[in-house]
Amino acid sequence: MKPIVILLIISLIFSCKSPDARRPESVQSGSFYEVSAERNIKLNKKEQALIQKIIDRNPDQEYIASKSGFWYFYNSKIELDTITPQFGDIVNFKYNIKDLNENTIYSEDDIRTQNYVMDKEELFTGLREGLKLMKPGEVVTFLFPSQKAYGYYGDTNRIGTNIPLICKVTVNTIKQNQ
């Protein structure tokens, strides 16, 4: 009888122990993210230097640096106080896409006139943000670093990985959302 009591007491003592936390099998140091961030910083600096060369070669143009990280100038500016697109507005526009060497990637004929519902449809980041700055009748040329264009993946057709772009955009009309 004594051995059973002793076994019961021992099993009670060991069964009351709280479970140990499980340890991960492998620990990641985060170095992948650090290397990726460094690579992107270098790429951004390189692209900004290329864009700055274009700006320097065209002193006649008044380039404006956007808060979003791209540059633009007005080919045709509307001075009147008219509307700019807001969320849900339908923007009718046309544009072309060139690389920084002015080689045409997509012409206006390739892309055709677009109807875009502001912030409700897919459009690359820089163009979406650029359209928000425009009024009907304006023509603007944008210089987009790759992270504001098609980024790492490109468009899986003619635009490759990390390609900065020049886009000349014409807004035809803006139909305000009711």
Short mmCIF file of C-alpha atoms in Angstrom, two decimals:
data_model
loop_
_atom_site.label_atom_id
_atom_site.label_comp_id
_atom_site.label_asym_id
_atom_site.label_seq_id
_atom_site.Cartn_x
_atom_site.Cartn_y
_atom_site.Cartn_z
CA MET A 1 0.00 0.00 0.00
CA LYS A 2 2.85 2.37 0.79
CA PRO A 3 4.36 2.18 -2.72
CA ILE A 4 0.98 3.13 -4.27
CA VAL A 5 0.66 6.17 -2.00
CA ILE A 6 4.20 7.25 -2.81
CA LEU A 7 3.55 6.85 -6.55
CA LEU A 8 0.35 8.87 -6.24
CA ILE A 9 2.13 11.68 -4.40
CA ILE A 10 4.97 11.74 -6.93
CA SER A 11 2.57 11.75 -9.89
CA LEU A 12 0.57 14.61 -8.32
CA ILE A 13 3.72 16.65 -7.82
CA PHE A 14 4.88 16.22 -11.42
CA SER A 15 1.44 16.55 -12.98
CA CYS A 16 0.94 20.04 -11.51
CA LYS A 17 3.85 21.45 -13.47
CA SER A 18 2.79 24.06 -16.08
CA PRO A 19 3.62 23.25 -19.70
CA ASP A 20 6.82 24.66 -21.15
CA ALA A 21 6.59 27.13 -24.00
CA ARG A 22 7.38 25.62 -27.36
CA ARG A 23 10.52 26.93 -28.92
CA PRO A 24 10.78 27.58 -32.65
CA GLU A 25 12.84 25.11 -34.61
CA SER A 26 14.65 27.89 -36.45
CA VAL A 27 15.09 31.53 -35.58
CA GLN A 28 15.24 34.16 -38.30
CA SER A 29 17.36 37.16 -37.59
CA GLY A 30 15.56 39.52 -39.96
CA SER A 31 18.68 39.85 -42.09
CA PHE A 32 16.66 39.14 -45.26
CA TYR A 33 14.59 42.25 -44.61
CA GLU A 34 17.65 44.34 -43.82
CA VAL A 35 19.36 43.28 -47.05
CA SER A 36 16.18 43.90 -49.04
CA ALA A 37 15.78 47.37 -47.50
CA GLU A 38 19.41 48.23 -48.30
CA ARG A 39 18.99 47.05 -51.89
CA ASN A 40 15.83 49.16 -52.30
CA ILE A 41 17.50 52.25 -50.85
CA LYS A 42 20.39 51.88 -53.32
CA LEU A 43 17.97 51.33 -56.21
CA ASN A 44 15.95 54.39 -55.22
CA LYS A 45 19.07 56.58 -55.05
CA LYS A 46 20.19 55.33 -58.47
CA GLU A 47 16.80 56.02 -60.04
CA GLN A 48 16.58 59.45 -58.44
CA ALA A 49 20.01 60.30 -59.89
CA LEU A 50 18.81 59.25 -63.37
CA ILE A 51 15.67 61.33 -63.00
CA GLN A 52 17.71 64.29 -61.77
CA LYS A 53 19.84 64.08 -64.94
CA ILE A 54 16.68 64.33 -67.04
CA ILE A 55 15.52 67.33 -65.02
CA ASP A 56 18.95 68.98 -65.41
CA ARG A 57 18.90 68.41 -69.19
CA ASN A 58 15.55 70.21 -69.48
CA PRO A 59 15.96 73.56 -67.72
CA ASP A 60 13.04 75.00 -69.72
CA GLN A 61 10.59 72.76 -67.87
CA GLU A 62 9.46 73.61 -64.36
CA TYR A 63 9.56 70.21 -62.64
CA ILE A 64 7.57 69.80 -59.46
CA ALA A 65 8.44 67.17 -56.85
CA SER A 66 5.29 65.53 -55.53
CA LYS A 67 4.80 64.54 -51.92
CA SER A 68 4.37 60.98 -53.16
CA GLY A 69 7.90 60.63 -54.56
CA PHE A 70 7.63 61.40 -58.29
CA TRP A 71 8.27 64.46 -60.45
CA TYR A 72 6.10 66.15 -63.05
CA PHE A 73 5.68 69.21 -65.23
CA TYR A 74 2.70 70.71 -67.00
CA ASN A 75 2.67 70.56 -70.79
CA SER A 76 -0.69 72.34 -70.66
CA LYS A 77 -1.99 73.79 -67.40
CA ILE A 78 -5.52 74.99 -66.67
CA GLU A 79 -5.35 78.04 -64.42
CA LEU A 80 -9.08 78.25 -63.77
CA ASP A 81 -10.31 76.83 -60.50
CA THR A 82 -11.89 73.62 -61.75
CA ILE A 83 -12.33 70.19 -60.23
CA THR A 84 -9.73 67.55 -59.56
CA PRO A 85 -10.78 63.90 -59.23
CA GLN A 86 -11.99 62.63 -55.86
CA PHE A 87 -12.81 59.13 -54.65
CA GLY A 88 -15.35 57.47 -56.95
CA ASP A 89 -15.16 60.09 -59.73
CA ILE A 90 -14.81 58.75 -63.29
CA VAL A 91 -11.72 60.11 -65.04
CA ASN A 92 -11.49 59.83 -68.82
CA PHE A 93 -7.83 60.10 -69.83
CA LYS A 94 -5.17 58.92 -72.22
CA TYR A 95 -1.47 58.40 -71.70
CA ASN A 96 1.70 56.85 -73.03
CA ILE A 97 4.57 55.12 -71.28
CA LYS A 98 8.27 55.58 -72.06
CA ASP A 99 11.48 54.55 -70.35
CA LEU A 100 13.93 57.19 -69.13
CA ASN A 101 15.70 57.13 -72.51
CA GLU A 102 12.45 58.28 -74.16
CA ASN A 103 11.91 54.90 -75.84
CA THR A 104 8.18 54.27 -76.22
CA ILE A 105 7.00 51.19 -74.33
CA TYR A 106 3.27 51.77 -74.84
CA SER A 107 1.90 54.49 -77.11
CA GLU A 108 -1.46 56.20 -76.59
CA ASP A 109 -2.76 54.01 -79.42
CA ASP A 110 -1.60 50.85 -77.62
CA ILE A 111 -3.30 51.85 -74.36
CA ARG A 112 -6.32 53.70 -75.80
CA THR A 113 -8.44 56.17 -73.89
CA GLN A 114 -9.27 54.95 -70.39
CA ASN A 115 -12.21 55.46 -68.04
CA TYR A 116 -10.99 55.03 -64.49
CA VAL A 117 -13.12 55.10 -61.35
CA MET A 118 -10.89 56.95 -58.91
CA ASP A 119 -9.41 54.66 -56.23
CA LYS A 120 -11.84 51.84 -57.01
CA GLU A 121 -9.97 50.17 -59.86
CA GLU A 122 -6.46 48.91 -60.44
CA LEU A 123 -3.93 51.39 -61.77
CA PHE A 124 -0.26 51.65 -60.93
CA THR A 125 0.44 53.81 -57.87
CA GLY A 126 2.18 56.76 -59.50
CA LEU A 127 -0.45 57.25 -62.20
CA ARG A 128 -3.28 56.97 -59.68
CA GLU A 129 -1.65 59.64 -57.50
CA GLY A 130 -0.78 61.78 -60.53
CA LEU A 131 -4.36 61.82 -61.79
CA LYS A 132 -5.46 63.30 -58.46
CA LEU A 133 -3.36 66.39 -59.27
CA MET A 134 -4.91 67.01 -62.68
CA LYS A 135 -7.88 68.99 -63.99
CA PRO A 136 -9.90 68.37 -67.16
CA GLY A 137 -7.97 69.54 -70.23
CA GLU A 138 -4.54 69.40 -68.60
CA VAL A 139 -1.57 67.55 -70.05
CA VAL A 140 1.14 66.53 -67.59
CA THR A 141 4.38 64.60 -68.00
CA PHE A 142 5.29 62.46 -65.00
CA LEU A 143 8.65 60.91 -64.09
CA PHE A 144 7.99 57.85 -61.93
CA PRO A 145 10.69 55.91 -60.07
CA SER A 146 10.10 52.16 -60.36
CA GLN A 147 8.45 51.81 -56.95
CA LYS A 148 5.76 54.28 -58.10
CA ALA A 149 5.47 52.51 -61.46
CA TYR A 150 5.32 48.73 -61.84
CA GLY A 151 8.03 47.96 -59.28
CA TYR A 152 9.70 44.62 -58.89
CA TYR A 153 7.24 42.62 -60.98
CA GLY A 154 6.89 44.87 -64.01
CA ASP A 155 3.72 44.45 -66.04
CA THR A 156 4.63 40.89 -67.12
CA ASN A 157 4.62 42.09 -70.74
CA ARG A 158 6.79 44.98 -71.97
CA ILE A 159 7.83 46.60 -68.68
CA GLY A 160 10.55 44.72 -66.85
CA THR A 161 11.70 44.64 -63.25
CA ASN A 162 12.41 47.96 -61.52
CA ILE A 163 11.96 50.22 -64.56
CA PRO A 164 11.40 53.94 -63.90
CA LEU A 165 8.94 55.48 -66.36
CA ILE A 166 7.94 58.68 -68.11
CA CYS A 167 4.20 59.06 -68.74
CA LYS A 168 2.53 61.88 -70.64
CA VAL A 169 -1.08 62.03 -69.43
CA THR A 170 -4.05 63.98 -70.80
CA VAL A 171 -7.22 64.22 -68.71
CA ASN A 172 -10.20 64.64 -71.01
CA THR A 173 -13.07 64.75 -68.52
CA ILE A 174 -13.89 64.16 -64.88
CA LYS A 175 -17.40 62.97 -64.09
CA GLN A 176 -18.08 63.61 -60.44
CA ASN A 177 -19.56 60.84 -58.32
CA GLN A 178 -23.10 61.65 -57.21
#
